[in-house]
mmCIF file of C-alpha atoms in Angstrom:
data_model
loop_
_atom_site.group_PDB
_atom_site.id
_atom_site.type_symbol
_atom_site.label_atom_id
_atom_site.label_comp_id
_atom_site.label_asym_id
_atom_site.label_seq_id
_atom_site.Cartn_x
_atom_site.Cartn_y
_atom_site.Cartn_z
ATOM 1 C CA MET A 1 -33.530 -9.253 -52.510
ATOM 2 C CA LYS A 2 -30.253 -11.299 -51.286
ATOM 3 C CA SER A 3 -28.580 -8.924 -51.404
ATOM 4 C CA SER A 4 -31.053 -6.442 -48.990
ATOM 5 C CA ILE A 5 -31.096 -9.756 -46.667
ATOM 6 C CA TRP A 6 -27.157 -9.521 -46.766
ATOM 7 C CA ASN A 7 -27.310 -5.167 -46.354
ATOM 8 C CA ASP A 8 -29.584 -5.595 -43.157
ATOM 9 C CA ALA A 9 -27.670 -8.447 -41.716
ATOM 10 C CA THR A 10 -24.300 -6.037 -41.558
ATOM 11 C CA VAL A 11 -26.396 -3.150 -40.090
ATOM 12 C CA SER A 12 -27.507 -5.631 -37.536
ATOM 13 C CA ARG A 13 -24.333 -6.977 -36.624
ATOM 14 C CA ARG A 14 -22.774 -3.045 -36.922
ATOM 15 C CA SER A 15 -24.678 -1.746 -34.594
ATOM 16 C CA VAL A 16 -25.361 -4.608 -31.681
ATOM 17 C CA LEU A 17 -21.419 -4.237 -32.343
ATOM 18 C CA GLN A 18 -21.942 -0.542 -31.295
ATOM 19 C CA GLY A 19 -24.259 -1.408 -28.997
ATOM 20 C CA ILE A 20 -21.462 -4.259 -27.149
ATOM 21 C CA ALA A 21 -18.729 -0.936 -27.532
ATOM 22 C CA ALA A 22 -20.897 1.751 -26.187
ATOM 23 C CA VAL A 23 -22.295 -0.500 -23.126
ATOM 24 C CA ALA A 24 -18.090 -1.362 -21.814
ATOM 25 C CA VAL A 25 -17.412 2.211 -22.591
ATOM 26 C CA VAL A 26 -20.157 3.413 -20.504
ATOM 27 C CA GLY A 27 -18.887 0.725 -17.727
ATOM 28 C CA PHE A 28 -15.801 1.955 -17.924
ATOM 29 C CA THR A 29 -16.638 5.494 -17.148
ATOM 30 C CA GLY A 30 -18.658 4.922 -14.805
ATOM 31 C CA ILE A 31 -15.655 2.671 -12.777
ATOM 32 C CA ARG A 32 -13.008 5.322 -13.289
ATOM 33 C CA PHE A 33 -15.515 7.875 -11.465
ATOM 34 C CA GLY A 34 -15.884 4.692 -8.969
ATOM 35 C CA MET A 35 -12.193 4.945 -8.033
ATOM 36 C CA SER A 36 -11.348 8.542 -7.645
ATOM 37 C CA GLU A 37 -14.617 9.545 -5.842
ATOM 38 C CA ALA A 38 -14.026 7.031 -3.678
ATOM 39 C CA LEU A 39 -10.202 8.819 -3.746
ATOM 40 C CA ALA A 40 -11.216 12.203 -3.314
ATOM 41 C CA ALA A 41 -13.252 10.962 -0.120
ATOM 42 C CA ALA A 42 -10.045 9.373 0.831
ATOM 43 C CA ASN A 43 -11.946 6.398 2.652
ATOM 44 C CA ASP A 44 -10.343 3.615 4.296
ATOM 45 C CA LYS A 45 -11.076 0.685 2.005
ATOM 46 C CA TYR A 46 -8.756 -0.665 1.411
ATOM 47 C CA PRO A 47 -7.151 -0.784 -2.281
ATOM 48 C CA GLU A 48 -7.261 -4.193 -3.365
ATOM 49 C CA ASP A 49 -6.750 -4.223 -7.096
ATOM 50 C CA ALA A 50 -3.577 -1.365 -6.413
ATOM 51 C CA PHE A 51 -2.048 -4.889 -4.542
ATOM 52 C CA LYS A 52 -2.327 -6.902 -7.595
ATOM 53 C CA GLN A 53 -1.043 -4.851 -10.228
ATOM 54 C CA LYS A 54 3.144 -5.834 -11.073
ATOM 55 C CA SER A 55 4.174 -2.927 -12.338
ATOM 56 C CA GLU A 56 4.571 0.298 -10.664
ATOM 57 C CA ALA A 57 2.891 2.482 -13.321
ATOM 58 C CA ASP A 58 -0.112 0.486 -12.849
ATOM 59 C CA ALA A 59 0.416 0.243 -9.659
ATOM 60 C CA ILE A 60 0.265 4.225 -8.776
ATOM 61 C CA LYS A 61 -2.179 4.859 -11.899
ATOM 62 C CA SER A 62 -5.198 1.641 -9.275
ATOM 63 C CA LEU A 63 -4.188 3.305 -6.964
ATOM 64 C CA TYR A 64 -3.835 7.250 -7.688
ATOM 65 C CA GLY A 65 -5.254 7.247 -11.039
ATOM 66 C CA LYS A 66 -2.504 9.909 -11.647
ATOM 67 C CA THR A 67 1.389 9.028 -13.136
ATOM 68 C CA ALA A 68 4.099 10.765 -10.632
ATOM 69 C CA GLU A 69 7.617 12.798 -11.459
ATOM 70 C CA LYS A 70 10.804 12.106 -10.162
ATOM 71 C CA SER A 71 11.544 15.089 -7.245
ATOM 72 C CA ASP A 72 14.175 15.150 -4.527
ATOM 73 C CA LYS A 73 11.627 16.383 -2.573
ATOM 74 C CA VAL A 74 11.068 12.463 -0.898
ATOM 75 C CA LYS A 75 13.841 10.998 0.943
ATOM 76 C CA LEU A 76 14.108 7.431 0.362
ATOM 77 C CA ASP A 77 16.278 5.628 3.497
ATOM 78 C CA ALA A 78 17.852 2.424 2.102
ATOM 79 C CA PRO A 79 20.870 0.467 1.973
ATOM 80 C CA GLU A 80 22.723 -0.151 -0.447
ATOM 81 C CA ILE A 81 23.008 -3.892 -0.471
ATOM 82 C CA ALA A 82 20.233 -5.961 1.593
ATOM 83 C CA GLU A 83 21.753 -8.897 3.077
ATOM 84 C CA ASN A 84 18.487 -10.297 3.597
ATOM 85 C CA GLY A 85 15.897 -9.810 1.340
ATOM 86 C CA ALA A 86 13.016 -10.631 3.836
ATOM 87 C CA VAL A 87 14.357 -7.528 6.055
ATOM 88 C CA VAL A 88 15.142 -4.526 4.436
ATOM 89 C CA PRO A 89 14.246 -1.523 6.052
ATOM 90 C CA VAL A 90 12.755 1.611 3.852
ATOM 91 C CA ALA A 91 11.900 5.097 5.264
ATOM 92 C CA VAL A 92 10.078 7.538 3.608
ATOM 93 C CA SER A 93 10.135 11.051 4.080
ATOM 94 C CA SER A 94 9.345 14.819 2.503
ATOM 95 C CA SER A 95 9.948 17.973 2.620
ATOM 96 C CA LEU A 96 6.994 18.644 0.221
ATOM 97 C CA PRO A 97 4.247 20.264 2.232
ATOM 98 C CA ASP A 98 0.875 18.521 2.420
ATOM 99 C CA VAL A 99 1.994 15.654 2.040
ATOM 100 C CA THR A 100 -1.081 13.305 1.950
ATOM 101 C CA SER A 101 -0.071 9.936 1.336
ATOM 102 C CA ILE A 102 2.521 8.077 0.576
ATOM 103 C CA ALA A 103 3.885 4.574 -0.856
ATOM 104 C CA ILE A 104 6.747 2.123 -1.558
ATOM 105 C CA LEU A 105 6.819 0.251 -4.539
ATOM 106 C CA VAL A 106 9.675 -2.899 -5.003
ATOM 107 C CA THR A 107 9.352 -2.653 -8.650
ATOM 108 C CA GLU A 108 11.161 -6.696 -9.367
ATOM 109 C CA ASN A 109 8.058 -8.214 -6.340
ATOM 110 C CA PRO A 110 5.377 -9.837 -7.847
ATOM 111 C CA ASN A 111 3.243 -7.194 -7.147
ATOM 112 C CA THR A 112 4.867 -3.911 -7.141
ATOM 113 C CA LEU A 113 3.314 -2.689 -4.420
ATOM 114 C CA ALA A 114 4.613 -3.580 -1.124
ATOM 115 C CA ALA A 115 2.768 -0.654 0.749
ATOM 116 C CA ALA A 116 0.683 2.848 1.425
ATOM 117 C CA TYR A 117 0.015 5.583 4.287
ATOM 118 C CA ARG A 118 -2.641 8.037 4.177
ATOM 119 C CA ILE A 119 -1.075 10.689 6.433
ATOM 120 C CA LEU A 120 -3.418 12.290 8.025
ATOM 121 C CA PRO A 121 -4.523 16.235 9.439
ATOM 122 C CA GLY A 122 -1.695 15.802 12.112
ATOM 123 C CA ALA A 123 0.784 13.397 10.933
ATOM 124 C CA ALA A 124 3.765 14.168 9.565
ATOM 125 C CA PRO A 125 4.991 13.150 6.447
ATOM 126 C CA SER A 126 7.741 10.113 8.072
ATOM 127 C CA VAL A 127 7.653 6.610 7.259
ATOM 128 C CA SER A 128 9.642 3.962 8.852
ATOM 129 C CA ASN A 129 8.479 0.373 7.245
ATOM 130 C CA ARG A 130 10.227 -3.172 6.591
ATOM 131 C CA LEU A 131 9.553 -4.687 3.485
ATOM 132 C CA LYS A 132 10.702 -7.602 0.933
ATOM 133 C CA MET A 133 12.850 -8.221 -1.298
ATOM 134 C CA ALA A 134 12.811 -11.541 -3.702
ATOM 135 C CA LYS A 135 15.518 -10.136 -5.529
ATOM 136 C CA THR A 136 17.834 -6.824 -6.140
ATOM 137 C CA SER A 137 15.533 -4.079 -7.249
ATOM 138 C CA ASN A 138 14.844 -0.115 -7.668
ATOM 139 C CA VAL A 139 13.084 0.878 -5.013
ATOM 140 C CA ILE A 140 10.493 3.354 -5.649
ATOM 141 C CA ALA A 141 8.705 5.752 -2.637
ATOM 142 C CA VAL A 142 5.560 7.759 -4.062
ATOM 143 C CA VAL A 143 4.816 10.787 -2.326
ATOM 144 C CA GLU A 144 0.811 12.610 -2.618
ATOM 145 C CA ALA A 145 1.102 16.308 -1.909
ATOM 146 C CA GLY A 146 -1.134 18.813 -2.225
ATOM 147 C CA GLY A 147 -3.031 15.879 -5.018
ATOM 148 C CA LYS A 148 -0.042 15.502 -6.845
ATOM 149 C CA LEU A 149 2.513 12.391 -7.273
ATOM 150 C CA TYR A 150 6.288 12.717 -6.251
ATOM 151 C CA SER A 151 8.507 10.332 -6.315
ATOM 152 C CA ALA A 152 12.245 9.126 -5.328
ATOM 153 C CA THR A 153 14.272 5.200 -6.489
ATOM 154 C CA LYS A 154 17.465 4.018 -5.553
ATOM 155 C CA GLU A 155 18.356 0.785 -6.761
ATOM 156 C CA VAL A 156 18.686 -2.364 -3.775
ATOM 157 C CA LYS A 157 21.649 -4.912 -4.109
ATOM 158 C CA VAL A 158 19.665 -7.915 -2.799
ATOM 159 C CA THR A 159 22.477 -10.854 -2.180
ATOM 160 C CA VAL A 160 19.535 -13.311 -0.972
ATOM 161 C CA GLY A 161 16.503 -13.389 -1.966
ATOM 162 C CA GLY A 162 12.938 -12.172 -0.059
ATOM 163 C CA CYS A 163 10.644 -15.294 -0.674
ATOM 164 C CA GLY A 164 11.963 -16.887 1.421
ATOM 165 C CA GLY A 165 10.855 -15.019 4.649
ATOM 166 C CA MET B 1 -3.199 -14.407 24.772
ATOM 167 C CA ALA B 2 -0.753 -12.131 25.089
ATOM 168 C CA SER B 3 -1.697 -9.607 22.368
ATOM 169 C CA THR B 4 0.084 -9.680 18.594
ATOM 170 C CA ILE B 5 1.057 -6.009 19.064
ATOM 171 C CA ARG B 6 3.325 -3.794 20.950
ATOM 172 C CA VAL B 7 3.651 -0.263 21.444
ATOM 173 C CA ARG B 8 5.238 2.200 22.146
ATOM 174 C CA ALA B 9 4.572 6.553 21.231
ATOM 175 C CA THR B 10 6.370 8.806 22.934
ATOM 176 C CA ALA B 11 5.402 12.684 22.958
ATOM 177 C CA SER B 12 8.173 14.946 22.820
ATOM 178 C CA GLY B 13 7.032 19.113 22.703
ATOM 179 C CA ASP B 14 4.140 18.803 20.175
ATOM 180 C CA SER B 15 5.315 15.039 18.576
ATOM 181 C CA THR B 16 4.934 11.677 19.197
ATOM 182 C CA GLU B 17 6.494 9.052 18.489
ATOM 183 C CA VAL B 18 5.453 6.554 16.993
ATOM 184 C CA GLN B 19 6.609 3.210 17.260
ATOM 185 C CA ALA B 20 4.701 -0.398 16.522
ATOM 186 C CA LEU B 21 5.695 -4.278 15.987
ATOM 187 C CA ILE B 22 2.897 -6.821 15.413
ATOM 188 C CA GLN B 23 3.198 -10.768 15.371
ATOM 189 C CA HIS B 24 1.993 -11.934 12.245
ATOM 190 C CA PRO B 25 3.399 -14.389 9.800
ATOM 191 C CA MET B 26 2.698 -12.357 6.747
ATOM 192 C CA ASP B 27 2.616 -14.978 4.028
ATOM 193 C CA SER B 28 3.053 -13.715 0.541
ATOM 194 C CA GLY B 29 1.793 -16.905 -1.254
ATOM 195 C CA PHE B 30 5.110 -17.365 -3.122
ATOM 196 C CA VAL B 31 7.024 -19.193 -0.094
ATOM 197 C CA LYS B 32 5.738 -23.361 -0.105
ATOM 198 C CA ASN B 33 6.288 -25.201 2.417
ATOM 199 C CA ALA B 34 8.759 -28.597 3.508
ATOM 200 C CA LYS B 35 6.059 -30.919 1.020
ATOM 201 C CA GLY B 36 6.469 -28.638 -1.668
ATOM 202 C CA GLU B 37 2.187 -26.892 -1.017
ATOM 203 C CA LEU B 38 2.906 -22.906 -1.197
ATOM 204 C CA ILE B 39 1.610 -21.557 1.997
ATOM 205 C CA PRO B 40 -1.588 -19.835 1.373
ATOM 206 C CA PRO B 41 -1.150 -16.002 1.384
ATOM 207 C CA HIS B 42 -1.674 -14.940 4.751
ATOM 208 C CA TYR B 43 -0.380 -11.254 5.881
ATOM 209 C CA ILE B 44 -2.435 -7.430 7.323
ATOM 210 C CA GLN B 45 -4.354 -5.280 5.055
ATOM 211 C CA GLN B 46 -4.975 -2.670 6.364
ATOM 212 C CA VAL B 47 -2.938 -0.862 10.417
ATOM 213 C CA VAL B 48 -4.569 2.219 11.600
ATOM 214 C CA ILE B 49 -3.904 4.340 14.721
ATOM 215 C CA GLU B 50 -6.337 5.872 16.588
ATOM 216 C CA HIS B 51 -5.854 9.122 18.786
ATOM 217 C CA GLY B 52 -9.026 11.000 20.157
ATOM 218 C CA GLY B 53 -11.063 8.895 19.083
ATOM 219 C CA LYS B 54 -9.735 9.745 15.341
ATOM 220 C CA PRO B 55 -7.420 7.987 13.284
ATOM 221 C CA VAL B 56 -4.302 9.665 12.585
ATOM 222 C CA PHE B 57 -2.525 7.116 10.669
ATOM 223 C CA ILE B 58 -3.188 4.469 8.448
ATOM 224 C CA ALA B 59 -1.200 1.484 6.706
ATOM 225 C CA ASP B 60 -2.737 -1.093 3.988
ATOM 226 C CA TRP B 61 -0.245 -3.461 3.244
ATOM 227 C CA GLY B 62 0.538 -5.742 0.248
ATOM 228 C CA PRO B 63 2.077 -9.487 1.272
ATOM 229 C CA ALA B 64 5.403 -7.379 0.436
ATOM 230 C CA VAL B 65 5.401 -6.683 3.700
ATOM 231 C CA SER B 66 8.069 -8.480 6.567
ATOM 232 C CA LYS B 67 7.152 -10.814 8.623
ATOM 233 C CA ASP B 68 6.813 -8.968 12.741
ATOM 234 C CA PRO B 69 5.445 -5.552 10.712
ATOM 235 C CA TYR B 70 7.737 -2.609 12.052
ATOM 236 C CA LEU B 71 6.392 1.100 11.423
ATOM 237 C CA LYS B 72 7.216 4.006 12.462
ATOM 238 C CA PHE B 73 5.339 7.629 12.479
ATOM 239 C CA ALA B 74 5.410 10.404 14.274
ATOM 240 C CA PHE B 75 1.670 12.807 14.462
ATOM 241 C CA LYS B 76 1.038 15.979 16.813
ATOM 242 C CA GLY B 77 -0.891 16.328 19.004
ATOM 243 C CA GLY B 78 -0.774 14.136 21.518
ATOM 244 C CA LYS B 79 -0.142 14.451 24.447
ATOM 245 C CA LYS B 80 1.469 12.273 27.934
ATOM 246 C CA GLY B 81 -1.003 9.826 29.041
ATOM 247 C CA ASP B 82 -3.041 10.177 26.096
ATOM 248 C CA ASP B 83 -4.933 6.952 24.851
ATOM 249 C CA LEU B 84 -3.841 5.245 21.090
ATOM 250 C CA LYS B 85 -5.739 2.301 19.608
ATOM 251 C CA VAL B 86 -3.864 0.372 16.994
ATOM 252 C CA SER B 87 -5.558 -1.573 15.806
ATOM 253 C CA TRP B 88 -4.748 -4.284 12.268
ATOM 254 C CA THR B 89 -6.799 -7.015 9.992
ATOM 255 C CA ASP B 90 -5.241 -9.225 7.592
ATOM 256 C CA ASN B 91 -6.975 -10.985 4.498
ATOM 257 C CA LYS B 92 -8.511 -14.100 6.688
ATOM 258 C CA GLY B 93 -10.678 -11.448 8.456
ATOM 259 C CA ALA B 94 -8.119 -11.883 11.822
ATOM 260 C CA SER B 95 -8.095 -8.626 13.736
ATOM 261 C CA ASP B 96 -6.181 -7.430 16.899
ATOM 262 C CA THR B 97 -6.494 -4.217 18.744
ATOM 263 C CA LEU B 98 -4.685 -2.671 21.508
ATOM 264 C CA THR B 99 -4.708 0.496 23.393
ATOM 265 C CA ALA B 100 -1.592 2.558 24.708
ATOM 266 C CA LYS B 101 -0.404 5.302 26.581
ATOM 267 C CA ILE B 102 1.712 8.184 25.700
ATOM 268 C CA GLN B 103 4.620 8.305 27.460
#
């Protein structure tokens, strides 16, 4: 008798746990679907979560939902040495066809994603801007072309940090 | 108040080159003021550039974009005399818009 109660308790606790796990899986998949639909629709919503990510892999995944491969068709123009980390000129362009997006990440910054640009029909696959860099860091340019991601990386040495920007 | 946005858009052939300069503090939230208190984040999140009522370029920015941001890009289909509308919104909900003529 005693043992059957014990068993019942075990079963019910297990089923509760399974229930929780099932809800978690369903919820997570739901969020994932929501994200990819939002990306596919290319709406003009600000990608808040991508800008909060600490690592470049997480930021790229949050922004595009996939990973990038290195390509020499992504051109990243940034100085070898930046005397002022508060204003580092960075330009990205690409010779790839069907470019739909360009993102720029600074790996040593508190949040790696610095800027993401949507290249709408008619716009050239090229952008220039100025970024802040906390310290010497790799700068990564990510280009989305034909639904795939390509990247280029360059190290920029910073002699005076840009957080005082 | 004068606009926070300055735009130069130049058409040459089929391509229009756009340069925009926006006055904004772009506070990252990591910097302390003279009293040692953190300055709260205050930065532009989105810049939309429209031509002929349609967006041609959208910039999503984090606080790592430099103070008084500069942006340069190009698009096809613009003509001299066309209107080009530039608008930004920041994380505090402030915004500004400027319509410039393509030169």
